PDB file of C-alpha atoms in Angstrom:
ATOM      1  CA  MET A 202      42.941  65.993 -20.444  1.00 73.00           C
ATOM      2  CA  ASP A 203      43.430  62.766 -18.416  1.00 91.00           C
ATOM      3  CA  PHE A 204      40.826  61.179 -16.301  1.00 95.00           C
ATOM      4  CA  ILE A 205      42.795  62.420 -12.784  1.00 95.00           C
ATOM      5  CA  SER A 206      42.693  65.956 -13.838  1.00 95.00           C
ATOM      6  CA  SER A 207      38.728  66.050 -14.998  1.00 96.00           C
ATOM      7  CA  PHE A 208      37.948  64.485 -11.251  1.00 97.00           C
ATOM      8  CA  LEU A 209      40.101  66.895  -9.686  1.00 97.00           C
ATOM      9  CA  ASN A 210      38.392  69.896 -11.795  1.00 97.00           C
ATOM     10  CA  SER A 211      35.247  68.482 -11.039  1.00 97.00           C
ATOM     11  CA  LEU A 212      35.322  68.625  -7.176  1.00 97.00           C
ATOM     12  CA  ILE A 213      33.153  71.470  -5.592  1.00 97.00           C
ATOM     13  CA  SER A 214      35.622  71.301  -2.528  1.00 95.00           C
ATOM     14  CA  PRO A 215      38.175  69.563  -1.263  1.00 95.00           C
ATOM     15  CA  PRO A 216      37.677  65.986  -0.005  1.00 96.00           C
ATOM     16  CA  LYS A 217      37.495  64.865   3.172  1.00 96.00           C
ATOM     17  CA  LEU A 218      40.044  62.618   4.098  1.00 96.00           C
ATOM     18  CA  SER A 219      42.601  62.140   6.105  1.00 92.00           C
ATOM     19  CA  ALA A 220      46.081  63.967   5.821  1.00 89.00           C
ATOM     20  CA  SER A 221      48.161  61.287   3.810  1.00 90.00           C
ATOM     21  CA  GLU A 222      45.411  60.562   1.594  1.00 94.00           C
ATOM     22  CA  LYS A 223      45.170  62.027  -1.804  1.00 94.00           C
ATOM     23  CA  PRO A 224      41.962  63.449  -3.775  1.00 94.00           C
ATOM     24  CA  GLU A 225      42.034  60.974  -6.335  1.00 95.00           C
ATOM     25  CA  LEU A 226      42.004  57.989  -3.960  1.00 95.00           C
ATOM     26  CA  PHE A 227      38.331  57.726  -4.581  1.00 96.00           C
ATOM     27  CA  LEU A 228      38.820  56.886  -8.164  1.00 97.00           C
ATOM     28  CA  GLY A 229      41.318  53.663  -7.390  1.00 96.00           C
ATOM     29  CA  SER A 230      43.764  53.081  -9.875  1.00 95.00           C
ATOM     30  CA  CYS A 231      43.365  55.339 -13.361  1.00 94.00           C
ATOM     31  CA  PHE A 232      44.256  53.348 -16.770  1.00 90.00           C
ATOM     32  CA  SER A 233      46.179  55.643 -19.654  1.00 80.00           C
ATOM     33  CA  GLN A 234      43.764  55.880 -22.767  1.00 73.00           C
ATOM     34  CA  ASP A 235      43.932  55.655 -26.334  1.00 69.00           C
ATOM     35  CA  GLU A 236      41.227  58.389 -27.283  1.00 63.00           C
ATOM     36  CA  ASP A 237      39.258  56.721 -30.059  1.00 64.00           C
ATOM     37  CA  ASP A 238      35.677  58.747 -30.235  1.00 63.00           C
ATOM     38  CA  SER A 239      34.829  56.675 -33.322  1.00 74.00           C
ATOM     39  CA  SER A 240      35.002  53.656 -31.161  1.00 84.00           C
ATOM     40  CA  PRO A 241      31.497  51.780 -29.887  1.00 89.00           C
ATOM     41  CA  LEU A 242      33.730  49.740 -26.954  1.00 94.00           C
ATOM     42  CA  PHE A 243      33.087  50.666 -23.175  1.00 95.00           C
ATOM     43  CA  ARG A 244      36.164  51.646 -21.739  1.00 94.00           C
ATOM     44  CA  LEU A 245      37.924  51.724 -18.170  1.00 95.00           C
ATOM     45  CA  LEU A 246      38.973  55.002 -17.194  1.00 96.00           C
ATOM     46  CA  SER A 247      39.711  53.855 -13.584  1.00 97.00           C
ATOM     47  CA  GLY A 248      38.967  50.788 -10.743  1.00 97.00           C
ATOM     48  CA  GLY A 249      40.005  49.440  -7.508  1.00 96.00           C
ATOM     49  CA  ARG A 250      39.451  47.583  -4.173  1.00 96.00           C
ATOM     50  CA  LEU A 251      39.261  50.584  -1.858  1.00 97.00           C
ATOM     51  CA  GLN A 252      38.797  50.550   1.905  1.00 96.00           C
ATOM     52  CA  ALA A 253      37.535  53.949   3.484  1.00 96.00           C
ATOM     53  CA  LEU A 254      37.604  55.117   7.319  1.00 96.00           C
ATOM     54  CA  PHE A 255      36.550  58.522   8.720  1.00 95.00           C
ATOM     55  CA  PRO A 256      36.725  61.146   7.799  1.00 95.00           C
ATOM     56  CA  TYR A 257      35.789  60.151   4.225  1.00 97.00           C
ATOM     57  CA  SER A 258      33.442  62.613   1.345  1.00 97.00           C
ATOM     58  CA  PHE A 259      33.551  63.425  -2.174  1.00 98.00           C
ATOM     59  CA  ASP A 260      31.364  66.429  -3.658  1.00 97.00           C
ATOM     60  CA  ILE A 261      31.317  65.824  -7.235  1.00 98.00           C
ATOM     61  CA  LYS A 262      29.749  68.805  -9.970  1.00 97.00           C
ATOM     62  CA  ALA A 263      29.988  66.555 -12.867  1.00 96.00           C
ATOM     63  CA  LEU A 264      32.046  63.869 -14.850  1.00 97.00           C
ATOM     64  CA  ASP A 265      30.891  62.400 -18.231  1.00 95.00           C
ATOM     65  CA  CYS A 266      31.250  58.705 -17.677  1.00 97.00           C
ATOM     66  CA  PHE A 267      29.630  56.222 -15.609  1.00 98.00           C
ATOM     67  CA  LEU A 268      29.965  54.963 -12.288  1.00 98.00           C
ATOM     68  CA  LEU A 269      29.896  51.446 -10.631  1.00 98.00           C
ATOM     69  CA  LEU A 270      30.243  50.949  -6.995  1.00 98.00           C
ATOM     70  CA  TYR A 271      29.940  47.689  -5.226  1.00 98.00           C
ATOM     71  CA  THR A 272      29.924  47.792  -1.455  1.00 97.00           C
ATOM     72  CA  LYS A 273      31.452  44.485   0.058  1.00 95.00           C
ATOM     73  CA  LYS A 274      31.586  45.695   3.845  1.00 94.00           C
ATOM     74  CA  GLY A 275      30.315  48.594   5.907  1.00 94.00           C
ATOM     75  CA  CYS A 276      28.202  51.335   4.544  1.00 95.00           C
ATOM     76  CA  GLY A 277      28.627  54.872   2.119  1.00 95.00           C
ATOM     77  CA  LYS A 278      25.573  57.121   1.568  1.00 96.00           C
ATOM     78  CA  LEU A 279      25.057  58.753  -1.942  1.00 97.00           C
ATOM     79  CA  LEU A 280      23.560  62.131  -2.088  1.00 97.00           C
ATOM     80  CA  LEU A 281      21.741  63.291  -5.186  1.00 95.00           C
ATOM     81  CA  GLY A 282      19.905  66.656  -4.623  1.00 90.00           C
ATOM     82  CA  SER A 283      17.878  66.445  -1.568  1.00 90.00           C
ATOM     83  CA  GLN A 284      17.981  63.089  -1.370  1.00 93.00           C
ATOM     84  CA  VAL A 285      19.963  60.428   0.547  1.00 95.00           C
ATOM     85  CA  TYR A 286      20.573  56.666  -0.730  1.00 96.00           C
ATOM     86  CA  SER A 287      22.040  53.985   1.374  1.00 94.00           C
ATOM     87  CA  LEU A 288      25.188  52.174   0.338  1.00 96.00           C
ATOM     88  CA  ASP A 289      25.112  49.015   2.348  1.00 94.00           C
ATOM     89  CA  ALA A 290      26.988  45.421   1.965  1.00 93.00           C
ATOM     90  CA  ASP A 291      26.355  43.571  -1.051  1.00 94.00           C
ATOM     91  CA  SER A 292      24.543  46.926  -2.758  1.00 95.00           C
ATOM     92  CA  LEU A 293      25.684  47.852  -6.517  1.00 97.00           C
ATOM     93  CA  LEU A 294      25.343  51.243  -7.554  1.00 98.00           C
ATOM     94  CA  LEU A 295      25.693  52.209 -11.181  1.00 98.00           C
ATOM     95  CA  LEU A 296      25.457  56.063 -11.251  1.00 98.00           C
ATOM     96  CA  ASP A 297      25.574  58.021 -14.697  1.00 98.00           C
ATOM     97  CA  CYS A 298      28.136  60.953 -13.032  1.00 98.00           C
ATOM     98  CA  SER A 299      26.971  63.762 -15.494  1.00 97.00           C
ATOM     99  CA  GLN A 300      25.253  64.989 -12.769  1.00 96.00           C
ATOM    100  CA  HIS A 301      25.972  67.048  -9.432  1.00 97.00           C
ATOM    101  CA  PHE A 302      26.640  64.078  -6.908  1.00 97.00           C
ATOM    102  CA  ARG A 303      28.478  63.644  -3.324  1.00 97.00           C
ATOM    103  CA  THR A 304      29.552  60.244  -1.454  1.00 98.00           C
ATOM    104  CA  ASP A 305      30.105  60.019   2.438  1.00 96.00           C
ATOM    105  CA  ILE A 306      31.268  57.145   4.480  1.00 96.00           C
ATOM    106  CA  ALA A 307      28.236  55.630   6.857  1.00 94.00           C
ATOM    107  CA  VAL A 308      29.745  52.993   8.503  1.00 94.00           C
ATOM    108  CA  GLU A 309      33.786  51.988   8.524  1.00 96.00           C
ATOM    109  CA  PRO A 310      35.431  50.602   7.424  1.00 95.00           C
ATOM    110  CA  TRP A 311      33.731  51.129   3.973  1.00 97.00           C
ATOM    111  CA  VAL A 312      35.206  48.212   1.531  1.00 97.00           C
ATOM    112  CA  TYR A 313      34.253  48.567  -1.941  1.00 98.00           C
ATOM    113  CA  GLN A 314      35.091  48.555  -5.542  1.00 98.00           C
ATOM    114  CA  VAL A 315      34.605  50.975  -8.125  1.00 98.00           C
ATOM    115  CA  LEU A 316      34.957  51.162 -11.907  1.00 98.00           C
ATOM    116  CA  PHE A 317      34.800  54.206 -13.904  1.00 98.00           C
ATOM    117  CA  PHE A 318      34.363  53.753 -17.467  1.00 97.00           C
ATOM    118  CA  THR A 319      32.897  55.678 -20.725  1.00 96.00           C
ATOM    119  CA  GLY A 320      32.090  55.352 -24.376  1.00 94.00           C
ATOM    120  CA  SER A 321      30.545  56.178 -27.076  1.00 92.00           C
ATOM    121  CA  SER A 322      27.079  54.721 -26.355  1.00 93.00           C
ATOM    122  CA  LEU A 323      26.536  56.048 -22.877  1.00 94.00           C
ATOM    123  CA  SER A 324      24.020  58.448 -24.436  1.00 93.00           C
ATOM    124  CA  TYR A 325      21.941  55.823 -25.166  1.00 94.00           C
ATOM    125  CA  TYR A 326      22.403  53.873 -21.774  1.00 95.00           C
ATOM    126  CA  ARG A 327      21.806  57.353 -19.995  1.00 95.00           C
ATOM    127  CA  ARG A 328      17.845  57.436 -21.877  1.00 94.00           C
ATOM    128  CA  LEU A 329      17.453  54.117 -19.736  1.00 93.00           C
ATOM    129  CA  PHE A 330      17.569  55.485 -16.388  1.00 94.00           C
ATOM    130  CA  PRO A 331      14.888  56.354 -14.335  1.00 91.00           C
ATOM    131  CA  GLU A 332      14.410  60.464 -13.758  1.00 89.00           C
ATOM    132  CA  GLU A 333      17.427  59.933 -11.009  1.00 88.00           C
ATOM    133  CA  HIS A 334      19.847  58.679 -13.670  1.00 95.00           C
ATOM    134  CA  PHE A 335      20.912  55.996 -10.907  1.00 96.00           C
ATOM    135  CA  LEU A 336      19.954  52.322  -9.543  1.00 97.00           C
ATOM    136  CA  ILE A 337      21.195  50.395  -6.823  1.00 95.00           C
ATOM    137  CA  THR A 338      20.429  46.879  -6.583  1.00 94.00           C
ATOM    138  CA  HIS A 339      21.784  43.766  -4.478  1.00 91.00           C
ATOM    139  CA  ILE A 340      23.736  41.326  -5.751  1.00 91.00           C
ATOM    140  CA  PHE A 341      25.398  38.208  -4.152  1.00 85.00           C
ATOM    141  CA  SER A 342      29.254  37.383  -4.210  1.00 84.00           C
ATOM    142  CA  HIS A 343      29.108  34.870  -6.749  1.00 85.00           C
ATOM    143  CA  SER A 344      26.382  36.449  -8.910  1.00 90.00           C
ATOM    144  CA  ASP A 345      27.241  36.923 -12.472  1.00 91.00           C
ATOM    145  CA  THR A 346      27.630  40.844 -12.179  1.00 95.00           C
ATOM    146  CA  ALA A 347      29.738  40.832  -9.034  1.00 94.00           C
ATOM    147  CA  MET A 348      31.933  38.362 -11.126  1.00 94.00           C
ATOM    148  CA  CYS A 349      32.250  40.727 -13.733  1.00 94.00           C
ATOM    149  CA  ILE A 350      33.585  43.207 -11.504  1.00 96.00           C
ATOM    150  CA  GLU A 351      36.259  40.794 -10.139  1.00 93.00           C
ATOM    151  CA  GLN A 352      37.485  40.200 -13.740  1.00 92.00           C
ATOM    152  CA  LEU A 353      37.829  43.629 -14.835  1.00 94.00           C
ATOM    153  CA  LEU A 354      39.390  44.790 -11.515  1.00 93.00           C
ATOM    154  CA  ALA A 355      41.683  41.441 -12.462  1.00 88.00           C
ATOM    155  CA  LEU A 356      42.449  42.977 -16.476  1.00 83.00           C
ATOM    156  CA  TYR A 357      44.888  45.858 -16.380  1.00 77.00           C
ATOM    157  CA  PRO A 358      43.774  48.041 -19.241  1.00 82.00           C
ATOM    158  CA  GLY A 359      46.181  47.776 -22.142  1.00 75.00           C
ATOM    159  CA  SER A 360      46.706  48.254 -25.887  1.00 76.00           C
ATOM    160  CA  ARG A 361      45.853  44.878 -27.309  1.00 84.00           C
ATOM    161  CA  LEU A 362      42.694  45.099 -28.947  1.00 87.00           C
ATOM    162  CA  PRO A 363      41.572  41.449 -27.300  1.00 87.00           C
ATOM    163  CA  GLN A 364      41.907  42.591 -23.977  1.00 88.00           C
ATOM    164  CA  LYS A 365      39.951  45.696 -25.181  1.00 91.00           C
ATOM    165  CA  LEU A 366      37.348  43.555 -26.671  1.00 92.00           C
ATOM    166  CA  ILE A 367      37.132  41.596 -23.213  1.00 92.00           C
ATOM    167  CA  ILE A 368      37.158  44.935 -21.085  1.00 94.00           C
ATOM    168  CA  SER A 369      34.150  46.597 -23.071  1.00 95.00           C
ATOM    169  CA  ASP A 370      31.838  43.244 -23.548  1.00 96.00           C
ATOM    170  CA  LEU A 371      32.413  42.863 -19.392  1.00 95.00           C
ATOM    171  CA  LEU A 372      30.901  46.115 -18.692  1.00 97.00           C
ATOM    172  CA  GLY A 373      28.541  45.829 -21.199  1.00 97.00           C
ATOM    173  CA  HIS A 374      27.064  42.500 -19.867  1.00 96.00           C
ATOM    174  CA  ILE A 375      27.127  44.542 -16.161  1.00 97.00           C
ATOM    175  CA  LEU A 376      24.744  46.945 -18.108  1.00 97.00           C
ATOM    176  CA  THR A 377      22.700  44.628 -19.680  1.00 96.00           C
ATOM    177  CA  ASN A 378      21.999  43.149 -16.046  1.00 94.00           C
ATOM    178  CA  CYS A 379      21.287  46.138 -14.467  1.00 95.00           C
ATOM    179  CA  PHE A 380      18.848  47.079 -16.774  1.00 94.00           C
ATOM    180  CA  SER A 381      17.072  44.092 -17.143  1.00 90.00           C
ATOM    181  CA  ALA A 382      16.500  43.760 -13.788  1.00 84.00           C
ATOM    182  CA  LEU A 383      14.918  47.429 -13.763  1.00 86.00           C
ATOM    183  CA  LEU A 384      12.669  46.518 -16.520  1.00 82.00           C
ATOM    184  CA  LYS A 385      11.486  43.180 -15.251  1.00 75.00           C
ATOM    185  CA  LYS A 386      10.455  45.048 -11.887  1.00 69.00           C
ATOM    186  CA  GLU A 387       8.892  47.621 -14.176  1.00 64.00           C
ATOM    187  CA  ASN A 388       6.950  44.670 -15.786  1.00 62.00           C
ATOM    188  CA  ALA A 389       3.972  44.254 -14.149  1.00 44.00           C
ATOM    189  CA  ALA A 390       3.076  41.128 -16.508  1.00 45.00           C
ATOM    190  CA  ASP A 391       6.656  39.512 -15.349  1.00 60.00           C
ATOM    191  CA  GLN A 392       4.941  36.710 -13.173  1.00 81.00           C
ATOM    192  CA  ILE A 393       7.451  33.879 -12.866  1.00 87.00           C
ATOM    193  CA  PRO A 394       6.184  31.568 -10.139  1.00 92.00           C
ATOM    194  CA  PRO A 395       7.620  31.585  -6.783  1.00 92.00           C
ATOM    195  CA  TYR A 396       8.755  28.107  -6.446  1.00 94.00           C
ATOM    196  CA  ILE A 397      10.528  29.018  -9.818  1.00 94.00           C
ATOM    197  CA  LYS A 398      12.337  32.117  -9.021  1.00 91.00           C
ATOM    198  CA  ASP A 399      13.209  29.726  -5.296  1.00 95.00           C
ATOM    199  CA  ILE A 400      14.653  27.142  -7.518  1.00 96.00           C
ATOM    200  CA  CYS A 401      16.663  29.824  -9.358  1.00 94.00           C
ATOM    201  CA  SER A 402      18.271  30.798  -6.627  1.00 92.00           C
ATOM    202  CA  LEU A 403      18.556  27.898  -4.978  1.00 94.00           C
ATOM    203  CA  PHE A 404      21.203  27.216  -7.953  1.00 95.00           C
ATOM    204  CA  ASP A 405      22.456  31.095  -8.004  1.00 92.00           C
ATOM    205  CA  ASN A 406      23.734  30.708  -4.549  1.00 90.00           C
ATOM    206  CA  GLU A 407      23.879  26.933  -3.346  1.00 94.00           C
ATOM    207  CA  PHE A 408      25.480  25.555  -6.683  1.00 94.00           C
ATOM    208  CA  LYS A 409      27.775  23.052  -5.122  1.00 94.00           C
ATOM    209  CA  GLN A 410      24.686  20.796  -3.729  1.00 94.00           C
ATOM    210  CA  LEU A 411      23.639  17.869  -5.643  1.00 93.00           C
ATOM    211  CA  TYR A 412      20.302  18.672  -7.344  1.00 95.00           C
ATOM    212  CA  THR A 413      18.101  16.009  -9.365  1.00 95.00           C
ATOM    213  CA  LEU A 414      14.561  16.866 -10.727  1.00 95.00           C
ATOM    214  CA  ASP A 415      13.280  13.811  -8.524  1.00 96.00           C
ATOM    215  CA  ASP A 416      14.815  15.598  -5.448  1.00 95.00           C
ATOM    216  CA  LEU A 417      13.307  18.719  -6.778  1.00 96.00           C
ATOM    217  CA  GLU A 418       9.957  17.495  -7.219  1.00 96.00           C
ATOM    218  CA  LYS A 419       9.408  15.838  -4.021  1.00 96.00           C
ATOM    219  CA  GLN A 420      10.821  19.387  -2.313  1.00 95.00           C
ATOM    220  CA  TYR A 421       8.126  21.243  -3.822  1.00 96.00           C
ATOM    221  CA  GLY A 422       5.618  19.009  -4.462  1.00 96.00           C
ATOM    222  CA  ILE A 423       5.200  20.049  -8.250  1.00 96.00           C
ATOM    223  CA  SER A 424       5.684  17.290 -11.212  1.00 96.00           C
ATOM    224  CA  LYS A 425       9.192  17.660 -12.622  1.00 96.00           C
ATOM    225  CA  TYR A 426       7.761  17.650 -16.240  1.00 96.00           C
ATOM    226  CA  ARG A 427       5.690  20.991 -15.279  1.00 96.00           C
ATOM    227  CA  LEU A 428       8.806  22.045 -13.160  1.00 96.00           C
ATOM    228  CA  CYS A 429      11.005  21.848 -16.284  1.00 96.00           C
ATOM    229  CA  ARG A 430       8.622  23.540 -18.507  1.00 94.00           C
ATOM    230  CA  GLU A 431       8.403  26.507 -16.427  1.00 94.00           C
ATOM    231  CA  PHE A 432      11.536  27.161 -15.853  1.00 93.00           C
ATOM    232  CA  SER A 433      12.203  26.756 -19.327  1.00 91.00           C
ATOM    233  CA  ALA A 434       9.843  29.182 -20.015  1.00 88.00           C
ATOM    234  CA  ALA A 435      11.015  31.693 -17.248  1.00 88.00           C
ATOM    235  CA  TYR A 436      14.806  31.314 -17.661  1.00 87.00           C
ATOM    236  CA  GLY A 437      15.238  30.452 -21.322  1.00 86.00           C
ATOM    237  CA  MET A 438      17.002  26.698 -20.286  1.00 91.00           C
ATOM    238  CA  SER A 439      16.029  23.288 -18.462  1.00 93.00           C
ATOM    239  CA  PRO A 440      16.753  23.350 -14.180  1.00 96.00           C
ATOM    240  CA  LEU A 441      19.849  21.317 -14.740  1.00 95.00           C
ATOM    241  CA  GLN A 442      21.258  23.387 -17.816  1.00 94.00           C
ATOM    242  CA  TYR A 443      20.712  26.342 -15.879  1.00 93.00           C
ATOM    243  CA  LEU A 444      22.622  25.087 -12.931  1.00 96.00           C
ATOM    244  CA  ASN A 445      25.364  23.810 -14.990  1.00 95.00           C
ATOM    245  CA  LYS A 446      25.666  27.304 -16.686  1.00 93.00           C
ATOM    246  CA  ARG A 447      25.960  28.601 -13.351  1.00 93.00           C
ATOM    247  CA  ARG A 448      28.505  26.506 -12.053  1.00 95.00           C
ATOM    248  CA  ILE A 449      31.059  27.095 -15.393  1.00 94.00           C
ATOM    249  CA  ASP A 450      30.278  30.692 -15.223  1.00 90.00           C
ATOM    250  CA  ILE A 451      32.056  30.534 -11.951  1.00 93.00           C
ATOM    251  CA  ALA A 452      34.521  28.068 -12.952  1.00 93.00           C
ATOM    252  CA  LYS A 453      35.732  30.585 -15.590  1.00 90.00           C
ATOM    253  CA  HIS A 454      36.037  33.305 -12.887  1.00 89.00           C
ATOM    254  CA  LEU A 455      37.998  31.242 -10.438  1.00 92.00           C
ATOM    255  CA  LEU A 456      40.346  30.377 -13.239  1.00 92.00           C
ATOM    256  CA  LEU A 457      40.847  34.053 -13.815  1.00 85.00           C
ATOM    257  CA  THR A 458      40.934  35.154  -9.961  1.00 87.00           C
ATOM    258  CA  THR A 459      42.816  32.717  -8.161  1.00 91.00           C
ATOM    259  CA  ASP A 460      45.700  30.091  -8.779  1.00 92.00           C
ATOM    260  CA  HIS A 461      43.508  26.884  -7.955  1.00 95.00           C
ATOM    261  CA  LYS A 462      44.144  23.989  -9.954  1.00 96.00           C
ATOM    262  CA  VAL A 463      41.600  22.482 -12.117  1.00 96.00           C
ATOM    263  CA  HIS A 464      40.138  19.772 -10.274  1.00 96.00           C
ATOM    264  CA  VAL A 465      40.059  22.021  -7.061  1.00 97.00           C
ATOM    265  CA  ILE A 466      38.023  24.437  -9.040  1.00 96.00           C
ATOM    266  CA  GLY A 467      35.589  21.437  -9.971  1.00 96.00           C
ATOM    267  CA  SER A 468      35.130  20.539  -6.454  1.00 97.00           C
ATOM    268  CA  MET A 469      34.173  24.685  -5.606  1.00 96.00           C
ATOM    269  CA  VAL A 470      31.480  24.322  -7.947  1.00 96.00           C
ATOM    270  CA  GLY A 471      30.399  21.164  -7.169  1.00 96.00           C
ATOM    271  CA  ILE A 472      31.649  18.643  -9.680  1.00 96.00           C
ATOM    272  CA  ASP A 473      34.132  16.332  -7.968  1.00 96.00           C
ATOM    273  CA  ASN A 474      34.841  14.681 -11.178  1.00 97.00           C
ATOM    274  CA  THR A 475      37.392  15.899 -13.195  1.00 97.00           C
ATOM    275  CA  ASN A 476      36.866  14.310 -16.384  1.00 97.00           C
ATOM    276  CA  HIS A 477      33.328  14.847 -16.151  1.00 97.00           C
ATOM    277  CA  PHE A 478      34.406  18.853 -15.024  1.00 96.00           C
ATOM    278  CA  ILE A 479      36.711  19.475 -18.104  1.00 96.00           C
ATOM    279  CA  ASN A 480      33.939  17.795 -20.376  1.00 96.00           C
ATOM    280  CA  LEU A 481      31.663  20.005 -19.302  1.00 96.00           C
ATOM    281  CA  PHE A 482      33.510  22.913 -19.601  1.00 94.00           C
ATOM    282  CA  LYS A 483      34.413  22.347 -23.128  1.00 93.00           C
ATOM    283  CA  LYS A 484      30.437  21.912 -23.762  1.00 92.00           C
ATOM    284  CA  TYR A 485      29.909  25.277 -22.473  1.00 90.00           C
ATOM    285  CA  THR A 486      32.802  27.007 -23.975  1.00 89.00           C
ATOM    286  CA  ASP A 487      34.433  25.031 -26.493  1.00 89.00           C
ATOM    287  CA  MET A 488      37.349  25.110 -24.389  1.00 91.00           C
ATOM    288  CA  THR A 489      39.152  23.349 -21.721  1.00 94.00           C
ATOM    289  CA  PRO A 490      40.033  24.921 -18.325  1.00 95.00           C
ATOM    290  CA  LEU A 491      43.429  25.481 -19.132  1.00 93.00           C
ATOM    291  CA  GLU A 492      42.933  26.482 -22.732  1.00 92.00           C
ATOM    292  CA  TYR A 493      40.353  29.214 -21.183  1.00 88.00           C
ATOM    293  CA  LYS A 494      42.752  30.356 -18.570  1.00 88.00           C
ATOM    294  CA  GLN A 495      45.946  31.003 -21.529  1.00 86.00           C
ATOM    295  CA  ARG A 496      43.548  32.508 -24.096  1.00 81.00           C
ATOM    296  CA  MET A 497      41.843  35.135 -21.193  1.00 77.00           C
ATOM    297  CA  THR A 498      45.200  35.799 -19.577  1.00 69.00           C
ATOM    298  CA  PHE A 499      47.353  38.846 -21.000  1.00 56.00           C
TER     299      PHE A 499
END
């Protein structure tokens, strides 16, 4: 049975939609699948960028897959049992769909990105969920997870193995990010100093700015040697290594999702010297920006 048929059969009642909209709208675009239950890879079932207006409600009995739903604007609601959870702007929902759930629009327009996926390892990840079998976190638009979602939506699943591997890797990376954040939150021993978290947040959100260790030392009133030591202990690399990796990760995303020239992308991530940008990109990826785009574009 194809995914659209499975979805339609799982509806407890007809969805509330405008007259011109089809019941499978919630799925985005559905992808043809090569059935291979023995494969360890994650597989995309459907995905898309959607905008919902009132009325908009889906009551779903169960599906054997996971759902990722990233709200960009407006607000939706998730109903599980007797509990209602808000899906507001910048929220990311990871849901085990093998349970009764309902989604409703709360604030229009509800603009969101959606991915349904499956794989033989779902049973393992199901054991990592809390009792309710869902996670809601908040991410920013240039976060690692948000960029993975954008790349997945830019890749149209096909039969070529390299593409399948990339899609599976991106989905696995998102799952790792989600569950790592959950485990860190639950671990009371996780005590990263607030100023180290603040520096990390600066690099994540204000990556275009110019930073030096001397500037950070003055800003926080803490020795740059101590900052480097504590930052490395928390994130596994020095502050400037983290910043450069962040810039290159965003540059990789921009190369795959825009048509900007290499020098423009370099400037967009805070590296105005094109030669320096190309050399740094090659240091972190073993490819030039153009080589990366050619290899990753199908």
